[in-house]
Coordinates of C-alpha atoms in Angstrom, one line a residue:
X370 CA -25.5 17.1 -170.3
X371 CA -24.1 16.6 -173.7
X372 CA -22.2 13.3 -174.1
X373 CA -19.5 12.6 -176.7
X374 CA -20.5 10.3 -179.5
X375 CA -18.1 7.7 -178.2
X376 CA -17.0 7.7 -174.6
X377 CA -13.2 8.2 -174.3
X378 CA -13.3 5.8 -171.3
X379 CA -14.8 2.9 -173.2
X380 CA -12.6 2.9 -176.3
X381 CA -10.6 -0.4 -176.7
X382 CA -7.3 1.6 -176.7
X383 CA -8.2 3.5 -173.5
X384 CA -5.6 3.1 -170.7
X385 CA -7.7 4.8 -168.0
X386 CA -7.9 2.6 -164.9
X387 CA -5.5 0.0 -166.3
X388 CA -2.0 -1.0 -165.2
X389 CA 0.7 -0.5 -167.9
X390 CA 3.8 -2.5 -167.5
X391 CA 7.2 -0.9 -168.2
X392 CA 9.0 -2.8 -170.9
X393 CA 12.4 -2.1 -169.5
X394 CA 11.6 -2.6 -165.8
X395 CA 13.0 -6.2 -165.4
X396 CA 16.2 -5.4 -167.2
X397 CA 16.9 -2.3 -165.1
X398 CA 16.0 -3.8 -161.7
X399 CA 18.2 -6.8 -162.5
X400 CA 21.1 -4.4 -162.9
X401 CA 21.5 -4.8 -166.6
X402 CA 21.1 -1.2 -167.6
X403 CA 24.0 0.8 -169.1
X404 CA 24.3 4.5 -168.3
X405 CA 26.9 7.0 -169.5
X406 CA 28.7 6.8 -166.2
X407 CA 29.2 3.1 -166.7
X408 CA 31.1 3.7 -169.9
X409 CA 34.9 3.8 -170.2
X410 CA 36.8 4.4 -173.4
X411 CA 40.6 4.0 -174.1
X412 CA 42.6 7.1 -173.2
X413 CA 39.5 8.6 -171.5
X414 CA 40.0 11.6 -169.2
X415 CA 37.6 13.3 -166.8
X416 CA 36.4 16.9 -166.7
X417 CA 35.4 18.7 -163.5
X418 CA 34.2 22.3 -163.4
X419 CA 35.0 25.2 -161.1
X420 CA 31.7 26.9 -160.4
X421 CA 31.0 30.4 -159.1
X422 CA 30.3 30.5 -155.4
X423 CA 28.6 33.9 -155.9
X424 CA 25.3 34.9 -157.5
X425 CA 26.8 37.9 -159.3
X426 CA 30.5 38.7 -159.4
X427 CA 33.1 40.0 -161.7
X428 CA 36.1 37.7 -162.5
X429 CA 39.1 39.8 -161.7
X430 CA 41.7 37.1 -162.3
X431 CA 42.0 33.3 -162.4
X432 CA 45.3 31.6 -161.3
X433 CA 45.4 28.0 -162.6
X434 CA 49.1 27.3 -161.9
X435 CA 48.6 25.2 -158.7
X436 CA 45.9 23.2 -160.4
X437 CA 48.0 22.6 -163.5
X438 CA 50.8 21.2 -161.3
X439 CA 48.4 18.8 -159.5
X440 CA 48.8 15.0 -160.1
X441 CA 47.1 13.6 -163.1
X442 CA 46.0 17.0 -164.6
X443 CA 46.0 17.1 -168.4
X444 CA 44.6 20.6 -169.0
X445 CA 43.1 23.5 -167.1
X446 CA 41.0 26.0 -169.1
X447 CA 39.0 29.1 -168.3
X448 CA 36.0 30.7 -170.1
X449 CA 38.2 32.9 -172.2
X450 CA 40.0 29.8 -173.6
X451 CA 36.8 28.7 -175.2
X452 CA 36.0 31.9 -177.0
X453 CA 37.5 30.6 -180.3
X454 CA 36.3 27.0 -179.8
X455 CA 32.6 27.4 -179.2
X456 CA 30.1 29.9 -180.7
X457 CA 27.9 31.4 -177.9
X458 CA 24.2 30.8 -178.0
X459 CA 21.1 33.0 -177.5
X460 CA 18.0 31.4 -175.9
X461 CA 15.4 33.2 -178.0
X462 CA 12.5 31.8 -180.1
X463 CA 11.7 33.1 -183.6
X464 CA 8.0 32.8 -183.1
X465 CA 8.2 35.1 -180.0
X466 CA 9.9 38.2 -181.6
X467 CA 9.7 40.3 -178.4
X468 CA 11.7 37.8 -176.5
X469 CA 15.4 38.6 -175.6
X470 CA 18.4 37.0 -173.9
X471 CA 22.1 37.7 -173.7
X472 CA 24.6 35.6 -175.7
X473 CA 25.7 32.8 -173.4
X474 CA 29.3 31.3 -173.6
X475 CA 29.9 27.7 -172.3
X476 CA 31.9 29.1 -169.4
X477 CA 31.6 32.6 -167.8
X478 CA 34.2 34.9 -169.3
X479 CA 34.2 38.3 -167.5
X480 CA 31.6 37.7 -164.8
X481 CA 29.5 35.0 -163.2
X482 CA 25.7 35.6 -163.3
X483 CA 24.5 32.8 -160.9
X484 CA 25.9 30.7 -158.1
X485 CA 26.9 27.5 -159.9
X486 CA 27.8 28.9 -163.3
X487 CA 31.0 27.2 -164.6
X488 CA 34.0 29.5 -164.9
X489 CA 36.9 27.0 -165.3
X490 CA 37.4 23.3 -166.0
X491 CA 40.1 20.8 -165.0
X492 CA 40.8 17.7 -167.1
X493 CA 42.6 14.9 -165.4
X494 CA 43.3 11.2 -165.7
X495 CA 40.8 10.3 -163.0
X496 CA 37.7 12.0 -161.6
X497 CA 39.3 12.2 -158.1
X498 CA 42.4 13.9 -159.5
X499 CA 40.2 16.4 -161.4
X500 CA 38.1 17.2 -158.3
X501 CA 41.2 17.7 -156.2
X502 CA 42.7 20.1 -158.7
X503 CA 39.5 22.1 -159.0
X504 CA 40.0 23.2 -155.4
X505 CA 43.4 24.6 -156.3
X506 CA 42.1 27.0 -158.9
X507 CA 42.4 30.5 -157.4
X508 CA 39.9 33.1 -158.4
X509 CA 39.8 36.8 -157.4
X510 CA 36.2 38.0 -157.3
X511 CA 34.6 41.5 -157.3
X512 CA 31.1 41.2 -155.8
X513 CA 28.3 42.8 -157.8
X514 CA 24.8 43.7 -156.7
X515 CA 22.4 40.8 -156.9
X516 CA 19.0 40.7 -158.6
X517 CA 17.2 37.9 -156.7
X518 CA 13.5 38.9 -156.2
X519 CA 11.5 38.7 -159.4
X520 CA 9.0 41.2 -157.9
X521 CA 11.7 44.0 -158.0
X522 CA 13.7 42.9 -161.0
X523 CA 12.2 45.6 -163.2
X524 CA 12.2 48.3 -160.6
X525 CA 14.0 51.6 -161.2
X526 CA 17.4 51.5 -159.7
X527 CA 17.9 47.7 -159.9
X528 CA 21.1 46.6 -161.6
X529 CA 20.7 45.3 -165.1
X530 CA 22.3 41.8 -165.3
X531 CA 23.0 42.1 -169.0
X532 CA 23.5 45.8 -169.8
X533 CA 23.4 45.2 -173.5
X534 CA 19.7 44.2 -173.1
X535 CA 18.7 47.5 -171.5
X536 CA 16.6 46.0 -168.7
X537 CA 15.9 42.7 -166.9
X538 CA 12.8 41.8 -169.0
X539 CA 13.0 38.6 -171.0
X540 CA 9.5 38.5 -172.4
X541 CA 6.0 39.9 -171.8
X542 CA 2.6 39.1 -173.2
X543 CA -0.9 40.4 -172.8
X544 CA -4.3 39.4 -174.2
X545 CA -8.0 39.9 -173.6
X546 CA -11.3 38.5 -174.7
X547 CA -14.6 40.1 -173.9
X548 CA -15.4 43.1 -171.6
X549 CA -13.5 41.8 -168.6
X550 CA -13.7 45.0 -166.4
X551 CA -17.4 45.4 -166.9
X552 CA -18.0 41.8 -165.9
X553 CA -16.0 42.1 -162.8
X554 CA -17.8 45.3 -161.8
X555 CA -21.2 43.7 -162.2
X556 CA -20.4 40.2 -160.8
X557 CA -22.2 38.8 -157.8
X558 CA -18.9 37.5 -156.4
X559 CA -15.2 38.1 -157.1
X560 CA -12.7 35.6 -155.8
X561 CA -9.1 36.9 -155.7
X562 CA -6.0 35.0 -154.8
X563 CA -2.2 35.0 -155.2
X564 CA -0.4 31.7 -155.8
X565 CA 3.3 31.3 -155.1
X566 CA 5.1 28.5 -156.9
X567 CA 8.7 27.8 -155.7
X568 CA 11.6 26.7 -157.8
X569 CA 12.1 23.0 -158.2
X570 CA 14.8 20.8 -159.8
X571 CA 14.5 17.1 -160.8
X572 CA 16.7 14.6 -159.2
X573 CA 17.1 12.1 -162.0
X574 CA 18.7 8.7 -161.1
X575 CA 21.6 9.5 -163.4
X576 CA 22.6 13.2 -163.3
X577 CA 23.5 15.0 -166.5
X578 CA 26.3 12.9 -168.0
X579 CA 28.3 13.2 -171.2
X580 CA 31.2 11.3 -172.8
X581 CA 32.6 12.8 -176.0
X582 CA 35.0 11.0 -178.3
X583 CA 36.6 12.9 -181.2
X584 CA 38.5 11.1 -183.9
X585 CA 40.9 13.4 -185.5
X586 CA 41.6 11.0 -188.4
X587 CA 38.1 11.3 -190.0
X588 CA 37.1 14.3 -188.0
X589 CA 34.1 12.7 -186.4
X590 CA 32.6 13.3 -183.0
X591 CA 30.9 10.5 -181.1
X592 CA 28.8 11.7 -178.2
X593 CA 27.3 9.5 -175.5
X594 CA 25.0 11.5 -173.3
X595 CA 22.0 11.3 -171.0
X596 CA 19.7 13.4 -173.2
X597 CA 16.1 13.4 -174.2
X598 CA 16.8 14.9 -177.6
X599 CA 19.8 13.3 -179.4
X600 CA 18.9 14.6 -182.8
X601 CA 18.6 18.1 -181.5
X602 CA 21.9 17.8 -179.7
X603 CA 23.5 16.6 -182.9
X604 CA 22.4 19.8 -184.6
X605 CA 23.6 22.0 -181.7
X606 CA 27.0 20.5 -181.5
X607 CA 27.4 21.0 -185.3
X608 CA 26.2 24.6 -185.1
X609 CA 28.4 25.7 -182.2
X610 CA 31.5 23.6 -182.7
X611 CA 31.8 24.1 -186.5
X612 CA 31.6 20.4 -187.4
X613 CA 29.3 19.1 -190.2
X614 CA 26.2 17.5 -188.8
X615 CA 26.9 14.3 -190.7
X616 CA 30.2 14.0 -188.8
X617 CA 28.5 13.9 -185.4
X618 CA 26.7 10.9 -183.8
X619 CA 24.8 11.3 -180.6
X620 CA 23.9 8.1 -178.8
X621 CA 21.7 7.8 -175.6
X622 CA 22.1 4.7 -173.5
X623 CA 19.8 4.2 -170.5
X624 CA 19.0 7.7 -169.3
X625 CA 17.9 7.3 -165.7
X626 CA 15.2 10.0 -165.9
X627 CA 14.9 13.2 -167.9
X628 CA 11.6 15.0 -167.0
X629 CA 12.6 18.0 -169.3
X630 CA 15.9 18.5 -167.4
X631 CA 17.8 17.0 -170.4
X632 CA 16.2 18.7 -173.4
X633 CA 18.5 21.7 -173.3
X634 CA 22.2 22.2 -173.9
X635 CA 24.4 23.2 -170.9
X636 CA 27.6 25.0 -171.0
X637 CA 29.6 22.2 -169.3
X638 CA 28.3 19.8 -172.0
X639 CA 29.4 22.0 -174.9
X640 CA 32.7 22.6 -173.2
X641 CA 33.2 18.8 -172.7
X642 CA 32.7 18.3 -176.5
X643 CA 35.1 21.1 -177.3
X644 CA 37.7 19.6 -174.9
X645 CA 37.5 16.2 -176.7
X646 CA 38.1 18.0 -180.0
X647 CA 41.0 20.0 -178.6
X648 CA 42.7 17.1 -176.8
X649 CA 41.8 14.5 -179.5
X650 CA 40.7 11.9 -176.9
X651 CA 37.6 10.9 -175.0
X652 CA 36.5 13.3 -172.3
X653 CA 33.8 12.5 -169.7
X654 CA 31.8 14.8 -167.4
X655 CA 29.2 13.5 -164.9
X656 CA 27.7 16.1 -162.6
X657 CA 27.5 14.9 -159.0
X658 CA 24.3 15.4 -157.0
X659 CA 25.3 18.5 -155.1
X660 CA 26.7 20.0 -158.4
X661 CA 23.4 19.2 -160.1
X662 CA 21.4 21.4 -157.7
X663 CA 23.3 24.5 -158.7
X664 CA 24.1 23.7 -162.3
X665 CA 20.9 22.1 -163.6
X666 CA 18.1 24.3 -165.0
X667 CA 15.4 25.0 -162.4
X668 CA 11.7 25.4 -163.1
X669 CA 8.4 26.7 -161.9
X670 CA 9.3 30.0 -160.1
X671 CA 6.0 31.9 -160.6
X672 CA 3.8 34.3 -158.8
X673 CA 0.2 34.1 -160.2
X674 CA -2.3 36.7 -159.2
X675 CA -5.8 35.7 -160.4
X676 CA -9.4 36.9 -160.1
X677 CA -12.6 35.0 -160.9
X678 CA -16.0 36.6 -161.4
X679 CA -19.0 34.4 -160.8
X680 CA -22.8 34.6 -160.4
X681 CA -24.9 33.6 -157.3
X682 CA -25.8 30.3 -159.0
X683 CA -22.1 29.4 -159.6
X684 CA -21.5 30.3 -163.2
X685 CA -18.0 31.4 -164.0
X686 CA -18.1 34.7 -165.9
X687 CA -14.6 36.0 -166.2
X688 CA -10.9 35.2 -165.4
X689 CA -8.1 37.8 -164.9
X690 CA -4.7 36.2 -164.7
X691 CA -1.3 38.0 -164.1
X692 CA 1.8 35.7 -164.1
X693 CA 5.2 36.8 -163.1
X694 CA 8.0 34.3 -163.8
X695 CA 11.7 34.4 -162.7
X696 CA 13.8 33.0 -165.6
X697 CA 17.3 33.1 -163.9
X698 CA 20.4 34.6 -165.5
X699 CA 19.7 33.5 -169.2
X700 CA 16.9 32.1 -171.2
X701 CA 17.8 28.5 -171.7
X702 CA 18.9 27.2 -175.1
X703 CA 17.4 26.2 -177.5
X704 CA 13.8 26.0 -176.2
X705 CA 13.8 29.2 -174.2
X706 CA 12.5 30.0 -170.7
X707 CA 9.1 31.4 -171.6
X708 CA 7.0 28.3 -172.4
X709 CA 5.9 27.8 -168.9
X710 CA 4.3 31.2 -168.6
X711 CA 2.9 30.7 -172.1
X712 CA 0.9 27.7 -170.9
X713 CA -0.1 29.4 -167.6
X714 CA -1.9 32.0 -169.7
X715 CA -3.2 29.5 -172.2
X716 CA -4.6 27.1 -169.7
X717 CA -5.6 28.9 -166.5
X718 CA -9.4 28.8 -166.4
X719 CA -9.6 25.7 -168.7
X720 CA -11.6 23.4 -169.0
X721 CA -14.3 25.7 -167.7
X722 CA -16.5 27.9 -170.0
X723 CA -16.0 31.6 -169.6
X724 CA -15.8 33.9 -172.7
X725 CA -14.3 36.9 -170.7
X726 CA -10.6 36.5 -170.1
X727 CA -7.6 38.7 -169.6
X728 CA -4.1 37.4 -169.3
X729 CA -0.7 39.1 -168.6
X730 CA 2.7 37.5 -168.2
X731 CA 6.2 38.8 -167.6
X732 CA 9.4 36.8 -167.5
X733 CA 12.3 38.5 -165.8
X734 CA 16.0 37.8 -165.5
X735 CA 17.6 37.2 -162.0
X736 CA 21.0 36.1 -160.7
X737 CA 19.8 32.5 -160.3
X738 CA 20.2 29.3 -162.3
X739 CA 18.3 29.5 -165.6
X740 CA 14.7 28.4 -165.7
X741 CA 14.1 25.3 -168.0
X742 CA 11.1 23.3 -169.0
X743 CA 10.0 20.3 -166.8
X744 CA 7.4 17.7 -167.3
X745 CA 4.1 19.2 -168.4
X746 CA 5.7 22.7 -169.0
X747 CA 3.4 25.1 -167.1
X748 CA 0.4 22.8 -166.9
X749 CA 0.8 22.0 -163.2
X750 CA 0.9 25.7 -162.4
X751 CA -2.2 26.5 -164.5
X752 CA -4.0 23.4 -163.0
X753 CA -3.1 24.4 -159.4
X754 CA -4.2 27.9 -159.9
X755 CA -7.4 27.0 -161.7
X756 CA -8.5 24.3 -159.4
X757 CA -7.5 26.3 -156.3
X758 CA -9.8 29.1 -157.5
X759 CA -12.7 26.7 -158.3
X760 CA -12.5 25.3 -154.7
X761 CA -12.5 28.8 -153.3
X762 CA -15.5 29.6 -155.4
X763 CA -17.3 26.5 -154.1
X764 CA -16.6 27.5 -150.5
X765 CA -17.7 31.1 -151.1
X766 CA -21.1 29.9 -152.5
X767 CA -21.4 26.9 -150.2
X768 CA -21.6 24.7 -153.3
X769 CA -20.4 21.1 -153.6
X770 CA -17.0 21.1 -155.4
X771 CA -18.1 18.5 -157.8
X772 CA -21.3 20.3 -158.6
X773 CA -19.6 23.6 -159.4
X774 CA -17.2 21.8 -161.7
X775 CA -19.9 19.9 -163.6
X776 CA -21.9 23.2 -163.9
X777 CA -19.0 25.0 -165.6
X778 CA -17.3 22.4 -167.8
X779 CA -17.1 23.2 -171.5
X780 CA -19.7 21.0 -173.2
X781 CA -18.0 18.0 -174.9
X782 CA -20.4 18.5 -177.9
X783 CA -19.1 22.1 -178.4
X784 CA -15.7 20.9 -179.6
X785 CA -13.7 21.9 -181.5
X786 CA -13.7 24.8 -179.0
X787 CA -11.4 27.8 -178.8
X788 CA -10.4 28.9 -175.4
X789 CA -10.7 32.7 -174.8
X790 CA -6.9 32.7 -174.3
X791 CA -6.4 31.4 -177.9
X792 CA -5.8 27.7 -178.1
X793 CA -8.2 25.4 -179.9
X794 CA -9.4 22.3 -178.1
X795 CA -10.0 19.3 -180.4
X796 CA -12.0 17.1 -177.9
X797 CA -12.9 17.1 -174.2
X798 CA -14.1 14.4 -171.8
X799 CA -14.2 16.2 -168.5
X800 CA -17.9 15.5 -167.8
X801 CA -17.6 11.8 -168.9
X802 CA -14.5 11.4 -166.7
X803 CA -16.1 13.1 -163.7
X804 CA -19.3 11.1 -163.9
X805 CA -17.3 7.9 -164.0
X806 CA -15.0 9.0 -161.2
X807 CA -17.9 10.0 -158.9
X808 CA -19.6 6.7 -159.6
X809 CA -16.5 4.7 -158.9
X810 CA -15.7 6.4 -155.6
X811 CA -19.4 6.5 -154.5
X812 CA -18.9 10.2 -154.0
X813 CA -22.1 11.0 -152.1
X814 CA -21.5 8.3 -149.5
X815 CA -18.0 9.6 -149.0
X816 CA -19.3 13.1 -148.4
X817 CA -21.8 11.8 -145.9
X818 CA -19.1 9.8 -144.1
X819 CA -16.8 12.9 -144.2
X820 CA -19.5 15.0 -142.4
X821 CA -20.1 12.3 -139.7
X822 CA -16.4 12.0 -139.0
X823 CA -16.0 15.7 -138.6
X824 CA -18.6 15.7 -135.8
X825 CA -16.2 13.3 -134.1
X826 CA -13.2 15.6 -134.7
X827 CA -11.8 13.5 -137.5
X828 CA -11.0 15.5 -140.6
X829 CA -10.6 13.8 -144.0
X830 CA -10.3 15.7 -147.3
X831 CA -11.8 14.8 -150.7
X832 CA -9.9 16.5 -153.5
X833 CA -11.1 16.9 -157.1
X834 CA -9.2 18.4 -160.0
X835 CA -9.5 18.6 -163.8
X836 CA -6.7 18.9 -166.2
X837 CA -6.1 20.0 -169.8
X838 CA -3.2 18.6 -171.8
X839 CA -1.9 20.9 -174.5
X840 CA 0.1 19.0 -177.1
X841 CA 1.8 20.1 -180.3

C-alpha cells in the first residue's frame, strides 16, 4: 500500500483523537449569552405572521378589519402591501445556467405554494397581542391541486406550480465517464439499491430571529439577527430594499445554532426589515418552535437509485447513480436548492477508485417548504449511499467490510486525483486512517468476539464508513 509522505494523523496540528474545548462554553452555560430574543429597543414592536394552512391555495380575499381593531395592533399588512417595498428574488445560480425558479415575494400575493408560507403580518406592541390578532385575520381560500410526490412532479397532467416556468423542473444534470453500460453487462456482480432520504429540519436552540431598527434621520438600517452570513445579509437587504449597502449594518450576537438553516434569506425576515423602514421604529420577529417546522427551509429529500458493478475478487468497476430531489415550492435564495444533489453526484462512489461512472440528477418543485442547505450539504447522502453499497457488496461476496474498503480506496500517492464525476482531490488519507482505526479498535479481536456472541444469540454490529469532504 502506498503511504503519504507525512501521515495526516501524526502532524502536530492534527486534531484526530483529541478533545477540543469550546471557547464560549463556560460563558454560555453560565447564562451570560445574548441572543436576539434577549434584546429590547425603545419603541420596539413585534411582528407575527399569518401562514397558509394549505399546501396550495389561491387567496380569494383577506379581511384584516378585526385584526386591525385588536388591542395593541399597530399595523396589519398583506403580501400585496409589500409589492412596492421589497424587490422579489429568484433563487438561481449563474454558474448553473439551466437552473430556474419563480420570483418569490416576501409574502404570498395571489396564492400560497406551501403550508407555512407567510401571507399576512400583524405588528403589535407585544408579542402576545400580535399573536392574538393573527387569529382574527380572515382569509377566503380556493383550494388548488397539490404536487407533493417528487416521483410524479414531472408527470404529464400534473399541475405546474409556477405556470411561467412551463414545468416543475428546477434543475437537471447528467454526466458519464467510461463505457458504463459495457462494464455492467460484463461484470461478475451487480449490486442495485434504492435509498430514500426523508426531509429534515434543524431545531436550533434559538429559532430564526431578527430585530430591525431603521433610523429615518440618517436613513440607516441596523439589523440584529441570528444569521450565519451577516455580510451576505447586508448585501441582500441593500439589493431588495433599495438602501445603499454602506447604510446597513448587520450584527449577529450569540446565534444558538445555525447548521445551514441560517444562510438564506426568508420572506418574513425581509418583511420585518421593510416594516421597520415603513414604521420608522424597531420591529422584532422571532419564530416559535411550531412555526419553525413549517416556515424554515427543509433539507435532504432525495431518492437515490444506484448500481455498483464489481468483480469476483471485490474490485469496484462502475457506479451508476440517479438522484431525484424534491426542492419544495421555490429554490431558496441566494444559494439555491441544487447544491445537495450536486454533491450527491460528485461524491457518491468516493473515495473508491472506479473510472467508469454515470450520474443523473433532477431537482423538482413541490408544494412543500423550500429545500435549503444544511451541514455538509449533500455529503451525508452521498456517504450513506456509497457506504451502504459497499456493505452490500461485501455481503454479496462474503468479504470482510474492512478488506473490501482497503482494496478499493484510491491510493494516497495518486493524488492529486480527479474523480470520474469531475472534482479534483488534493490529498487523501483513507488508508492511513483505516489502518490506525483498525489497530486502535483491535478489529480482528472484535470480529472474533462478535462471531462467538452470535452463537449465543447476541447480535452486535461493527460499522465502518469513509467520508470525503468537498471544500471550496
